[in-house]
């Protein structure tokens, strides 16, 4: 793997492989959509596409953070619990206050998220704790805190739709220039992070760190700072997603988004991001997230029992990873042959 | 060679300390607990509380071996659910309970084998494959059973999870656990197989180069993981007396917490069975003790999360301040 990345001759092929991955998942998405809409034309209707987009928005936002963490060879298992915690805190702050500015609520969520991400980052970078363990620990802590805060402040009651301010609930349903707010936010996030990851020094440093931490250190990249940064950014996105979650589903529950970490990791892997770090593109992740949304929506439309949802999600990621591995192996073979020539 | 021997001694000194520390925490916690409730320090209640964490303990044993090889199995809880559901469905269709148990365990063992087969055949990271099968296996449980539950098992079966040995007051699952714990400790610490497991965790590539059947061992361990998970699932089903597809949800993370707290390094190569066994009892008693004191399970979440982080953090700090060089680079 290492010599593949370091040799110049293979560079272009690896890049080609990455773009092939994006095209293949986009192709799969299109074929899948066509098949489903042949079975049930409702799938391709504007209303349904709109619903898919709304349902995918939060997943897509968090997946960007998860992707950056995985790029640096890490993983963040605390995202689901983080969404629950930031959503709960913000919901408790804004409940019973009419006309609380939704944007301010999102900002508060992002600050809470940044703190959560910084905690993860400090434990991983300063404490030398492997990411999977550190975030497994903070996942338990965040989820526990959500219960306790909810219990102490709200007596263990969920914050339901009746308690949330009108302006806040309207925000998730609202549109700006005819684009739904949730989708608009997702587009902005993707544009910002496309620029950040591909056209800024820090963004490229994230790729370099994941590709080979040792080499990155040698060429003068502050690896620890870069890794810390990815967790803070993920935290900010998670904090934002927590508030959007409350707005979208108009309730803050103590078990909101439990298991969501696995969905985000699925989206990232489906999108072709290498778990070994260092390669993957933001558009692949977006397609991965949309594919998950499309699959979930299609199950209802073609009359498959919702109990199939989990098995199909698991099956698809299994197949995607296996195809990926076989492809990568063939490419490696091709590279070896080229070297011999 | 000398260097290797020195290194080995160093591990022993550091990690025997870790286990003693764990054991001390265990003792201190138990003493504190016995002050809070008079019902705590009672031979019968101590024996009885082992019922509630023996299933996790069983799976933690095999998880230890897998993590020491530098791999991980996230699908254990889903495998438990699937094998329990297979068992329950065949029982419901009129098959003899013990044949059903056998079918359930076959299903679970196959789940483990499938994990191992994909991981070794395609040289894929175990975390990704078992993450996929984590959803896949539990998904199949949902497909089979939907939102229904199966109960009404025969008394002979529920004995597995609720019974005592003969007329004594020693829980049956505890005895099974002790036997398996001894077997696993011997395999890991006294056999060639055990040495190979450590070696794979240290450096898989050089093991492969020196002729150790890395893939075969990995396949065996993952298959065994499926087997033990389904075995534990039978005890769990027998104890709670019914089965649903959401059986054992979240167990995988709790089991990994137990193993890591027991001193096993997530990157592989380091860890001992006694450490994990102490950790099983420590986590079990903490959960039980807090329950006796009416402390909600949510606090338990925070405590187990904090313990997990602290266990590694303290270890790292000790490493930094001691004169020893860092163990792993």
PDB file of N, CA and C in Angstrom, chain A residues 75 77 123 126-130 132-145 147-148 261-262 265-266 269 275-276 305 307-318 321-323 325-326 329, chain B residues 72 74 114 118 120-125 127-129 131-136 138-140 142-143 145-147 215 252-253 256-257 260 266-267 298-299 301-306 308-310 312-313 316 320:
ATOM      1  N   UNK A  75     -11.376   7.367  13.587  1.00  0.00           N
ATOM      2  CA  UNK A  75     -12.812   7.075  13.461  1.00  0.00           C
ATOM      3  C   UNK A  75     -13.496   7.805  14.611  1.00  0.00           C
ATOM      4  N   UNK A  77     -16.778   7.415  16.832  1.00  0.00           N
ATOM      5  CA  UNK A  77     -17.980   6.645  17.152  1.00  0.00           C
ATOM      6  C   UNK A  77     -18.943   7.475  17.991  1.00  0.00           C
ATOM      7  N   UNK A 123      -8.078  13.903  23.937  1.00  0.00           N
ATOM      8  CA  UNK A 123      -7.847  12.534  24.396  1.00  0.00           C
ATOM      9  C   UNK A 123      -7.002  11.768  23.389  1.00  0.00           C
ATOM     10  N   UNK A 126      -3.354  14.267  22.790  1.00  0.00           N
ATOM     11  CA  UNK A 126      -2.537  14.449  24.001  1.00  0.00           C
ATOM     12  C   UNK A 126      -2.468  13.170  24.828  1.00  0.00           C
ATOM     13  N   UNK A 127      -3.604  12.450  24.878  1.00  0.00           N
ATOM     14  CA  UNK A 127      -3.644  11.261  25.729  1.00  0.00           C
ATOM     15  C   UNK A 127      -3.165  10.011  25.029  1.00  0.00           C
ATOM     16  N   UNK A 128      -2.882  10.132  23.713  1.00  0.00           N
ATOM     17  CA  UNK A 128      -2.412   8.973  22.951  1.00  0.00           C
ATOM     18  C   UNK A 128      -3.363   7.791  23.008  1.00  0.00           C
ATOM     19  N   UNK A 129      -4.647   8.082  23.089  1.00  0.00           N
ATOM     20  CA  UNK A 129      -5.633   7.000  23.124  1.00  0.00           C
ATOM     21  C   UNK A 129      -6.072   6.707  21.693  1.00  0.00           C
ATOM     22  N   UNK A 130      -6.122   5.439  21.297  1.00  0.00           N
ATOM     23  CA  UNK A 130      -6.576   5.138  19.929  1.00  0.00           C
ATOM     24  C   UNK A 130      -7.975   5.722  19.700  1.00  0.00           C
ATOM     25  N   UNK A 132     -10.660   4.881  18.170  1.00  0.00           N
ATOM     26  CA  UNK A 132     -11.869   4.055  18.346  1.00  0.00           C
ATOM     27  C   UNK A 132     -12.206   3.912  19.830  1.00  0.00           C
ATOM     28  N   UNK A 133     -11.173   3.842  20.681  1.00  0.00           N
ATOM     29  CA  UNK A 133     -11.413   3.700  22.114  1.00  0.00           C
ATOM     30  C   UNK A 133     -11.844   5.020  22.730  1.00  0.00           C
ATOM     31  N   UNK A 134     -11.144   6.093  22.362  1.00  0.00           N
ATOM     32  CA  UNK A 134     -11.475   7.393  22.947  1.00  0.00           C
ATOM     33  C   UNK A 134     -12.908   7.774  22.625  1.00  0.00           C
ATOM     34  N   UNK A 135     -13.312   7.590  21.353  1.00  0.00           N
ATOM     35  CA  UNK A 135     -14.659   8.012  20.990  1.00  0.00           C
ATOM     36  C   UNK A 135     -15.713   7.023  21.487  1.00  0.00           C
ATOM     37  N   UNK A 136     -15.302   5.783  21.684  1.00  0.00           N
ATOM     38  CA  UNK A 136     -16.216   4.813  22.319  1.00  0.00           C
ATOM     39  C   UNK A 136     -16.514   5.262  23.749  1.00  0.00           C
ATOM     40  N   UNK A 137     -15.463   5.721  24.430  1.00  0.00           N
ATOM     41  CA  UNK A 137     -15.644   6.223  25.789  1.00  0.00           C
ATOM     42  C   UNK A 137     -16.499   7.472  25.818  1.00  0.00           C
ATOM     43  N   UNK A 138     -16.177   8.447  24.948  1.00  0.00           N
ATOM     44  CA  UNK A 138     -16.952   9.692  24.973  1.00  0.00           C
ATOM     45  C   UNK A 138     -18.380   9.444  24.505  1.00  0.00           C
ATOM     46  N   UNK A 139     -18.577   8.445  23.649  1.00  0.00           N
ATOM     47  CA  UNK A 139     -19.941   8.120  23.242  1.00  0.00           C
ATOM     48  C   UNK A 139     -20.785   7.789  24.472  1.00  0.00           C
ATOM     49  N   UNK A 140     -20.235   6.925  25.340  1.00  0.00           N
ATOM     50  CA  UNK A 140     -20.952   6.569  26.558  1.00  0.00           C
ATOM     51  C   UNK A 140     -21.159   7.791  27.436  1.00  0.00           C
ATOM     52  N   UNK A 141     -20.109   8.636  27.528  1.00  0.00           N
ATOM     53  CA  UNK A 141     -20.204   9.806  28.396  1.00  0.00           C
ATOM     54  C   UNK A 141     -21.250  10.791  27.869  1.00  0.00           C
ATOM     55  N   UNK A 142     -21.215  11.073  26.552  1.00  0.00           N
ATOM     56  CA  UNK A 142     -22.190  12.017  25.984  1.00  0.00           C
ATOM     57  C   UNK A 142     -23.614  11.498  26.165  1.00  0.00           C
ATOM     58  N   UNK A 143     -23.792  10.198  25.909  1.00  0.00           N
ATOM     59  CA  UNK A 143     -25.147   9.649  26.010  1.00  0.00           C
ATOM     60  C   UNK A 143     -25.623   9.707  27.464  1.00  0.00           C
ATOM     61  N   UNK A 144     -24.726   9.382  28.382  1.00  0.00           N
ATOM     62  CA  UNK A 144     -25.076   9.449  29.795  1.00  0.00           C
ATOM     63  C   UNK A 144     -25.423  10.862  30.220  1.00  0.00           C
ATOM     64  N   UNK A 145     -24.610  11.838  29.748  1.00  0.00           N
ATOM     65  CA  UNK A 145     -24.873  13.239  30.084  1.00  0.00           C
ATOM     66  C   UNK A 145     -26.233  13.682  29.552  1.00  0.00           C
ATOM     67  N   UNK A 147     -28.907  11.912  29.194  1.00  0.00           N
ATOM     68  CA  UNK A 147     -29.922  11.412  30.127  1.00  0.00           C
ATOM     69  C   UNK A 147     -29.961  12.277  31.383  1.00  0.00           C
ATOM     70  N   UNK A 148     -28.775  12.551  31.937  1.00  0.00           N
ATOM     71  CA  UNK A 148     -28.725  13.242  33.218  1.00  0.00           C
ATOM     72  C   UNK A 148     -29.228  14.674  33.093  1.00  0.00           C
ATOM     73  N   UNK A 261     -23.951   6.664  14.342  1.00  0.00           N
ATOM     74  CA  UNK A 261     -22.527   6.613  13.997  1.00  0.00           C
ATOM     75  C   UNK A 261     -22.269   5.561  12.932  1.00  0.00           C
ATOM     76  N   UNK A 262     -22.991   4.433  13.025  1.00  0.00           N
ATOM     77  CA  UNK A 262     -22.775   3.370  12.052  1.00  0.00           C
ATOM     78  C   UNK A 262     -23.288   3.791  10.671  1.00  0.00           C
ATOM     79  N   UNK A 265     -20.664   6.058   9.125  1.00  0.00           N
ATOM     80  CA  UNK A 265     -19.497   5.302   8.669  1.00  0.00           C
ATOM     81  C   UNK A 265     -19.850   4.546   7.382  1.00  0.00           C
ATOM     82  N   UNK A 266     -21.074   4.007   7.341  1.00  0.00           N
ATOM     83  CA  UNK A 266     -21.519   3.320   6.126  1.00  0.00           C
ATOM     84  C   UNK A 266     -21.476   4.261   4.929  1.00  0.00           C
ATOM     85  N   UNK A 269     -17.849   4.880   3.844  1.00  0.00           N
ATOM     86  CA  UNK A 269     -17.207   3.732   3.185  1.00  0.00           C
ATOM     87  C   UNK A 269     -17.830   3.489   1.810  1.00  0.00           C
ATOM     88  N   UNK A 275     -10.400   3.145   4.390  1.00  0.00           N
ATOM     89  CA  UNK A 275     -10.349   3.107   5.861  1.00  0.00           C
ATOM     90  C   UNK A 275      -8.909   3.226   6.334  1.00  0.00           C
ATOM     91  N   UNK A 276      -7.952   2.848   5.471  1.00  0.00           N
ATOM     92  CA  UNK A 276      -6.549   2.978   5.840  1.00  0.00           C
ATOM     93  C   UNK A 276      -6.104   4.434   5.810  1.00  0.00           C
ATOM     94  N   UNK A 305     -41.039  -4.838   3.605  1.00  0.00           N
ATOM     95  CA  UNK A 305     -41.265  -4.569   5.020  1.00  0.00           C
ATOM     96  C   UNK A 305     -40.084  -3.784   5.586  1.00  0.00           C
ATOM     97  N   UNK A 307     -38.612  -4.068   8.104  1.00  0.00           N
ATOM     98  CA  UNK A 307     -37.666  -4.917   8.826  1.00  0.00           C
ATOM     99  C   UNK A 307     -36.488  -5.319   7.950  1.00  0.00           C
ATOM    100  N   UNK A 308     -36.633  -5.145   6.630  1.00  0.00           N
ATOM    101  CA  UNK A 308     -35.533  -5.474   5.725  1.00  0.00           C
ATOM    102  C   UNK A 308     -34.465  -4.403   5.704  1.00  0.00           C
ATOM    103  N   UNK A 309     -34.826  -3.209   6.221  1.00  0.00           N
ATOM    104  CA  UNK A 309     -33.956  -2.036   6.055  1.00  0.00           C
ATOM    105  C   UNK A 309     -32.537  -2.309   6.528  1.00  0.00           C
ATOM    106  N   UNK A 310     -32.410  -2.829   7.741  1.00  0.00           N
ATOM    107  CA  UNK A 310     -31.089  -3.023   8.345  1.00  0.00           C
ATOM    108  C   UNK A 310     -30.283  -4.061   7.551  1.00  0.00           C
ATOM    109  N   UNK A 311     -30.962  -5.166   7.206  1.00  0.00           N
ATOM    110  CA  UNK A 311     -30.260  -6.235   6.493  1.00  0.00           C
ATOM    111  C   UNK A 311     -29.779  -5.737   5.135  1.00  0.00           C
ATOM    112  N   UNK A 312     -30.624  -4.960   4.445  1.00  0.00           N
ATOM    113  CA  UNK A 312     -30.230  -4.467   3.124  1.00  0.00           C
ATOM    114  C   UNK A 312     -29.081  -3.476   3.248  1.00  0.00           C
ATOM    115  N   UNK A 313     -29.163  -2.580   4.237  1.00  0.00           N
ATOM    116  CA  UNK A 313     -28.046  -1.640   4.453  1.00  0.00           C
ATOM    117  C   UNK A 313     -26.744  -2.384   4.707  1.00  0.00           C
ATOM    118  N   UNK A 314     -26.815  -3.384   5.584  1.00  0.00           N
ATOM    119  CA  UNK A 314     -25.617  -4.160   5.893  1.00  0.00           C
ATOM    120  C   UNK A 314     -25.113  -4.902   4.671  1.00  0.00           C
ATOM    121  N   UNK A 315     -26.060  -5.518   3.928  1.00  0.00           N
ATOM    122  CA  UNK A 315     -25.686  -6.276   2.740  1.00  0.00           C
ATOM    123  C   UNK A 315     -25.015  -5.394   1.700  1.00  0.00           C
ATOM    124  N   UNK A 316     -25.551  -4.184   1.507  1.00  0.00           N
ATOM    125  CA  UNK A 316     -24.990  -3.301   0.479  1.00  0.00           C
ATOM    126  C   UNK A 316     -23.575  -2.875   0.840  1.00  0.00           C
ATOM    127  N   UNK A 317     -23.353  -2.548   2.095  1.00  0.00           N
ATOM    128  CA  UNK A 317     -21.998  -2.114   2.469  1.00  0.00           C
ATOM    129  C   UNK A 317     -21.029  -3.292   2.328  1.00  0.00           C
ATOM    130  N   UNK A 318     -21.503  -4.499   2.668  1.00  0.00           N
ATOM    131  CA  UNK A 318     -20.659  -5.689   2.534  1.00  0.00           C
ATOM    132  C   UNK A 318     -20.255  -5.877   1.074  1.00  0.00           C
ATOM    133  N   UNK A 321     -17.831  -3.098  -0.162  1.00  0.00           N
ATOM    134  CA  UNK A 321     -16.462  -3.263   0.319  1.00  0.00           C
ATOM    135  C   UNK A 321     -15.760  -4.398  -0.410  1.00  0.00           C
ATOM    136  N   UNK A 322     -16.505  -5.486  -0.660  1.00  0.00           N
ATOM    137  CA  UNK A 322     -15.889  -6.631  -1.332  1.00  0.00           C
ATOM    138  C   UNK A 322     -15.517  -6.266  -2.778  1.00  0.00           C
ATOM    139  N   UNK A 323     -16.446  -5.604  -3.486  1.00  0.00           N
ATOM    140  CA  UNK A 323     -16.152  -5.194  -4.874  1.00  0.00           C
ATOM    141  C   UNK A 323     -14.933  -4.274  -4.885  1.00  0.00           C
ATOM    142  N   UNK A 325     -12.492  -4.178  -2.778  1.00  0.00           N
ATOM    143  CA  UNK A 325     -11.259  -4.908  -2.505  1.00  0.00           C
ATOM    144  C   UNK A 325     -10.787  -5.642  -3.746  1.00  0.00           C
ATOM    145  N   UNK A 326     -11.742  -6.242  -4.461  1.00  0.00           N
ATOM    146  CA  UNK A 326     -11.374  -6.981  -5.668  1.00  0.00           C
ATOM    147  C   UNK A 326     -10.808  -6.013  -6.707  1.00  0.00           C
ATOM    148  N   UNK A 329      -7.369  -4.902  -5.770  1.00  0.00           N
ATOM    149  CA  UNK A 329      -6.388  -5.961  -5.967  1.00  0.00           C
ATOM    150  C   UNK A 329      -5.968  -6.016  -7.435  1.00  0.00           C
TER     151      UNK A 329
ATOM    152  N   UNK B  72     -10.726  -6.864  15.376  1.00  0.00           N
ATOM    153  CA  UNK B  72     -11.853  -6.579  16.254  1.00  0.00           C
ATOM    154  C   UNK B  72     -13.088  -7.241  15.662  1.00  0.00           C
ATOM    155  N   UNK B  74     -16.993  -6.521  15.673  1.00  0.00           N
ATOM    156  CA  UNK B  74     -18.099  -5.682  16.121  1.00  0.00           C
ATOM    157  C   UNK B  74     -19.436  -6.398  15.993  1.00  0.00           C
ATOM    158  N   UNK B 114     -18.212 -16.720   8.325  1.00  0.00           N
ATOM    159  CA  UNK B 114     -18.350 -15.818   7.178  1.00  0.00           C
ATOM    160  C   UNK B 114     -17.484 -14.573   7.385  1.00  0.00           C
ATOM    161  N   UNK B 118     -14.333 -13.768   4.777  1.00  0.00           N
ATOM    162  CA  UNK B 118     -14.198 -12.546   3.974  1.00  0.00           C
ATOM    163  C   UNK B 118     -12.925 -11.800   4.375  1.00  0.00           C
ATOM    164  N   UNK B 120     -10.117 -12.900   5.760  1.00  0.00           N
ATOM    165  CA  UNK B 120      -8.846 -13.510   5.381  1.00  0.00           C
ATOM    166  C   UNK B 120      -8.707 -13.652   3.868  1.00  0.00           C
ATOM    167  N   UNK B 121      -9.798 -13.985   3.181  1.00  0.00           N
ATOM    168  CA  UNK B 121      -9.711 -14.168   1.741  1.00  0.00           C
ATOM    169  C   UNK B 121      -9.339 -12.873   1.019  1.00  0.00           C
ATOM    170  N   UNK B 122      -9.984 -11.768   1.434  1.00  0.00           N
ATOM    171  CA  UNK B 122      -9.773 -10.511   0.712  1.00  0.00           C
ATOM    172  C   UNK B 122      -8.807  -9.589   1.451  1.00  0.00           C
ATOM    173  N   UNK B 123      -8.212 -10.058   2.530  1.00  0.00           N
ATOM    174  CA  UNK B 123      -7.299  -9.232   3.334  1.00  0.00           C
ATOM    175  C   UNK B 123      -7.913  -7.880   3.655  1.00  0.00           C
ATOM    176  N   UNK B 124      -9.149  -7.899   4.153  1.00  0.00           N
ATOM    177  CA  UNK B 124      -9.823  -6.641   4.468  1.00  0.00           C
ATOM    178  C   UNK B 124      -9.758  -6.370   5.968  1.00  0.00           C
ATOM    179  N   UNK B 125      -9.815  -5.090   6.365  1.00  0.00           N
ATOM    180  CA  UNK B 125      -9.802  -4.790   7.807  1.00  0.00           C
ATOM    181  C   UNK B 125     -11.026  -5.380   8.491  1.00  0.00           C
ATOM    182  N   UNK B 127     -12.501  -4.498  11.075  1.00  0.00           N
ATOM    183  CA  UNK B 127     -13.460  -3.532  11.602  1.00  0.00           C
ATOM    184  C   UNK B 127     -14.551  -3.241  10.574  1.00  0.00           C
ATOM    185  N   UNK B 128     -14.147  -3.107   9.316  1.00  0.00           N
ATOM    186  CA  UNK B 128     -15.125  -2.760   8.282  1.00  0.00           C
ATOM    187  C   UNK B 128     -16.076  -3.921   8.025  1.00  0.00           C
ATOM    188  N   UNK B 129     -15.513  -5.124   7.892  1.00  0.00           N
ATOM    189  CA  UNK B 129     -16.359  -6.273   7.581  1.00  0.00           C
ATOM    190  C   UNK B 129     -17.325  -6.550   8.722  1.00  0.00           C
ATOM    191  N   UNK B 131     -18.335  -4.463  10.872  1.00  0.00           N
ATOM    192  CA  UNK B 131     -19.293  -3.356  10.950  1.00  0.00           C
ATOM    193  C   UNK B 131     -20.448  -3.610   9.989  1.00  0.00           C
ATOM    194  N   UNK B 132     -20.109  -4.127   8.804  1.00  0.00           N
ATOM    195  CA  UNK B 132     -21.154  -4.441   7.821  1.00  0.00           C
ATOM    196  C   UNK B 132     -22.026  -5.584   8.328  1.00  0.00           C
ATOM    197  N   UNK B 133     -21.386  -6.639   8.841  1.00  0.00           N
ATOM    198  CA  UNK B 133     -22.196  -7.778   9.289  1.00  0.00           C
ATOM    199  C   UNK B 133     -22.925  -7.448  10.586  1.00  0.00           C
ATOM    200  N   UNK B 134     -22.432  -6.451  11.314  1.00  0.00           N
ATOM    201  CA  UNK B 134     -23.133  -5.943  12.501  1.00  0.00           C
ATOM    202  C   UNK B 134     -24.558  -5.547  12.124  1.00  0.00           C
ATOM    203  N   UNK B 135     -24.712  -4.811  11.001  1.00  0.00           N
ATOM    204  CA  UNK B 135     -26.070  -4.472  10.552  1.00  0.00           C
ATOM    205  C   UNK B 135     -26.726  -5.673   9.886  1.00  0.00           C
ATOM    206  N   UNK B 136     -25.929  -6.394   9.098  1.00  0.00           N
ATOM    207  CA  UNK B 136     -26.484  -7.461   8.264  1.00  0.00           C
ATOM    208  C   UNK B 136     -27.112  -8.562   9.123  1.00  0.00           C
ATOM    209  N   UNK B 138     -28.023  -8.542  12.332  1.00  0.00           N
ATOM    210  CA  UNK B 138     -29.194  -8.112  13.099  1.00  0.00           C
ATOM    211  C   UNK B 138     -30.360  -7.839  12.168  1.00  0.00           C
ATOM    212  N   UNK B 139     -30.041  -7.343  10.973  1.00  0.00           N
ATOM    213  CA  UNK B 139     -31.086  -7.137   9.972  1.00  0.00           C
ATOM    214  C   UNK B 139     -31.801  -8.431   9.669  1.00  0.00           C
ATOM    215  N   UNK B 140     -31.045  -9.526   9.522  1.00  0.00           N
ATOM    216  CA  UNK B 140     -31.672 -10.820   9.230  1.00  0.00           C
ATOM    217  C   UNK B 140     -32.560 -11.255  10.403  1.00  0.00           C
ATOM    218  N   UNK B 142     -34.252  -9.290  12.249  1.00  0.00           N
ATOM    219  CA  UNK B 142     -35.494  -8.527  12.092  1.00  0.00           C
ATOM    220  C   UNK B 142     -36.346  -9.105  10.972  1.00  0.00           C
ATOM    221  N   UNK B 143     -35.684  -9.518   9.880  1.00  0.00           N
ATOM    222  CA  UNK B 143     -36.424 -10.087   8.765  1.00  0.00           C
ATOM    223  C   UNK B 143     -37.141 -11.357   9.215  1.00  0.00           C
ATOM    224  N   UNK B 145     -37.962 -12.369  12.414  1.00  0.00           N
ATOM    225  CA  UNK B 145     -38.900 -12.291  13.534  1.00  0.00           C
ATOM    226  C   UNK B 145     -39.748 -11.014  13.547  1.00  0.00           C
ATOM    227  N   UNK B 146     -39.338 -10.000  12.764  1.00  0.00           N
ATOM    228  CA  UNK B 146     -40.107  -8.753  12.762  1.00  0.00           C
ATOM    229  C   UNK B 146     -40.193  -8.165  14.151  1.00  0.00           C
ATOM    230  N   UNK B 147     -41.383  -7.691  14.524  1.00  0.00           N
ATOM    231  CA  UNK B 147     -41.501  -7.095  15.854  1.00  0.00           C
ATOM    232  C   UNK B 147     -42.054  -8.087  16.866  1.00  0.00           C
ATOM    233  N   UNK B 215      -3.557 -16.524   8.312  1.00  0.00           N
ATOM    234  CA  UNK B 215      -4.946 -16.520   7.843  1.00  0.00           C
ATOM    235  C   UNK B 215      -5.749 -17.625   8.523  1.00  0.00           C
ATOM    236  N   UNK B 252     -21.758  -5.291  22.029  1.00  0.00           N
ATOM    237  CA  UNK B 252     -20.404  -5.313  21.449  1.00  0.00           C
ATOM    238  C   UNK B 252     -19.543  -4.227  22.069  1.00  0.00           C
ATOM    239  N   UNK B 253     -20.125  -3.031  22.258  1.00  0.00           N
ATOM    240  CA  UNK B 253     -19.324  -1.940  22.794  1.00  0.00           C
ATOM    241  C   UNK B 253     -18.979  -2.201  24.253  1.00  0.00           C
ATOM    242  N   UNK B 256     -16.195  -4.792  24.352  1.00  0.00           N
ATOM    243  CA  UNK B 256     -14.899  -4.212  23.998  1.00  0.00           C
ATOM    244  C   UNK B 256     -14.374  -3.366  25.158  1.00  0.00           C
ATOM    245  N   UNK B 257     -15.282  -2.624  25.799  1.00  0.00           N
ATOM    246  CA  UNK B 257     -14.879  -1.845  26.972  1.00  0.00           C
ATOM    247  C   UNK B 257     -14.249  -2.744  28.027  1.00  0.00           C
ATOM    248  N   UNK B 260     -10.713  -3.877  26.850  1.00  0.00           N
ATOM    249  CA  UNK B 260      -9.709  -2.804  26.864  1.00  0.00           C
ATOM    250  C   UNK B 260      -9.365  -2.438  28.308  1.00  0.00           C
ATOM    251  N   UNK B 266      -5.580  -2.081  22.020  1.00  0.00           N
ATOM    252  CA  UNK B 266      -6.452  -2.201  20.842  1.00  0.00           C
ATOM    253  C   UNK B 266      -5.643  -2.444  19.580  1.00  0.00           C
ATOM    254  N   UNK B 267      -4.376  -2.011  19.567  1.00  0.00           N
ATOM    255  CA  UNK B 267      -3.558  -2.211  18.367  1.00  0.00           C
ATOM    256  C   UNK B 267      -2.952  -3.609  18.339  1.00  0.00           C
ATOM    257  N   UNK B 298     -27.977   5.162  33.443  1.00  0.00           N
ATOM    258  CA  UNK B 298     -27.330   6.178  32.611  1.00  0.00           C
ATOM    259  C   UNK B 298     -26.011   6.629  33.228  1.00  0.00           C
ATOM    260  N   UNK B 299     -25.969   6.659  34.575  1.00  0.00           N
ATOM    261  CA  UNK B 299     -24.718   7.025  35.234  1.00  0.00           C
ATOM    262  C   UNK B 299     -23.688   5.946  34.954  1.00  0.00           C
ATOM    263  N   UNK B 301     -23.402   4.366  32.260  1.00  0.00           N
ATOM    264  CA  UNK B 301     -22.837   4.677  30.939  1.00  0.00           C
ATOM    265  C   UNK B 301     -21.635   5.594  31.094  1.00  0.00           C
ATOM    266  N   UNK B 302     -21.820   6.673  31.868  1.00  0.00           N
ATOM    267  CA  UNK B 302     -20.748   7.646  32.042  1.00  0.00           C
ATOM    268  C   UNK B 302     -19.564   6.988  32.717  1.00  0.00           C
ATOM    269  N   UNK B 303     -19.846   6.187  33.747  1.00  0.00           N
ATOM    270  CA  UNK B 303     -18.747   5.569  34.484  1.00  0.00           C
ATOM    271  C   UNK B 303     -17.971   4.620  33.584  1.00  0.00           C
ATOM    272  N   UNK B 304     -18.682   3.799  32.788  1.00  0.00           N
ATOM    273  CA  UNK B 304     -17.927   2.851  31.966  1.00  0.00           C
ATOM    274  C   UNK B 304     -17.156   3.586  30.887  1.00  0.00           C
ATOM    275  N   UNK B 305     -17.712   4.678  30.360  1.00  0.00           N
ATOM    276  CA  UNK B 305     -16.975   5.480  29.385  1.00  0.00           C
ATOM    277  C   UNK B 305     -15.739   6.092  30.005  1.00  0.00           C
ATOM    278  N   UNK B 306     -15.909   6.669  31.198  1.00  0.00           N
ATOM    279  CA  UNK B 306     -14.782   7.329  31.864  1.00  0.00           C
ATOM    280  C   UNK B 306     -13.718   6.308  32.246  1.00  0.00           C
ATOM    281  N   UNK B 308     -13.033   3.540  30.745  1.00  0.00           N
ATOM    282  CA  UNK B 308     -12.354   3.129  29.519  1.00  0.00           C
ATOM    283  C   UNK B 308     -11.254   4.130  29.161  1.00  0.00           C
ATOM    284  N   UNK B 309     -11.619   5.407  29.182  1.00  0.00           N
ATOM    285  CA  UNK B 309     -10.654   6.443  28.819  1.00  0.00           C
ATOM    286  C   UNK B 309      -9.551   6.520  29.869  1.00  0.00           C
ATOM    287  N   UNK B 310      -9.954   6.543  31.149  1.00  0.00           N
ATOM    288  CA  UNK B 310      -8.959   6.681  32.214  1.00  0.00           C
ATOM    289  C   UNK B 310      -7.984   5.512  32.223  1.00  0.00           C
ATOM    290  N   UNK B 312      -6.711   3.841  29.884  1.00  0.00           N
ATOM    291  CA  UNK B 312      -5.615   4.005  28.931  1.00  0.00           C
ATOM    292  C   UNK B 312      -4.803   5.247  29.255  1.00  0.00           C
ATOM    293  N   UNK B 313      -5.518   6.308  29.670  1.00  0.00           N
ATOM    294  CA  UNK B 313      -4.842   7.572  29.975  1.00  0.00           C
ATOM    295  C   UNK B 313      -3.836   7.391  31.108  1.00  0.00           C
ATOM    296  N   UNK B 316      -0.864   5.530  29.951  1.00  0.00           N
ATOM    297  CA  UNK B 316       0.043   6.359  29.150  1.00  0.00           C
ATOM    298  C   UNK B 316       0.829   7.318  30.016  1.00  0.00           C
ATOM    299  N   UNK B 320       4.831   7.666  30.536  1.00  0.00           N
ATOM    300  CA  UNK B 320       5.598   8.889  30.285  1.00  0.00           C
ATOM    301  C   UNK B 320       6.491   9.256  31.458  1.00  0.00           C
TER     302      UNK B 320
END
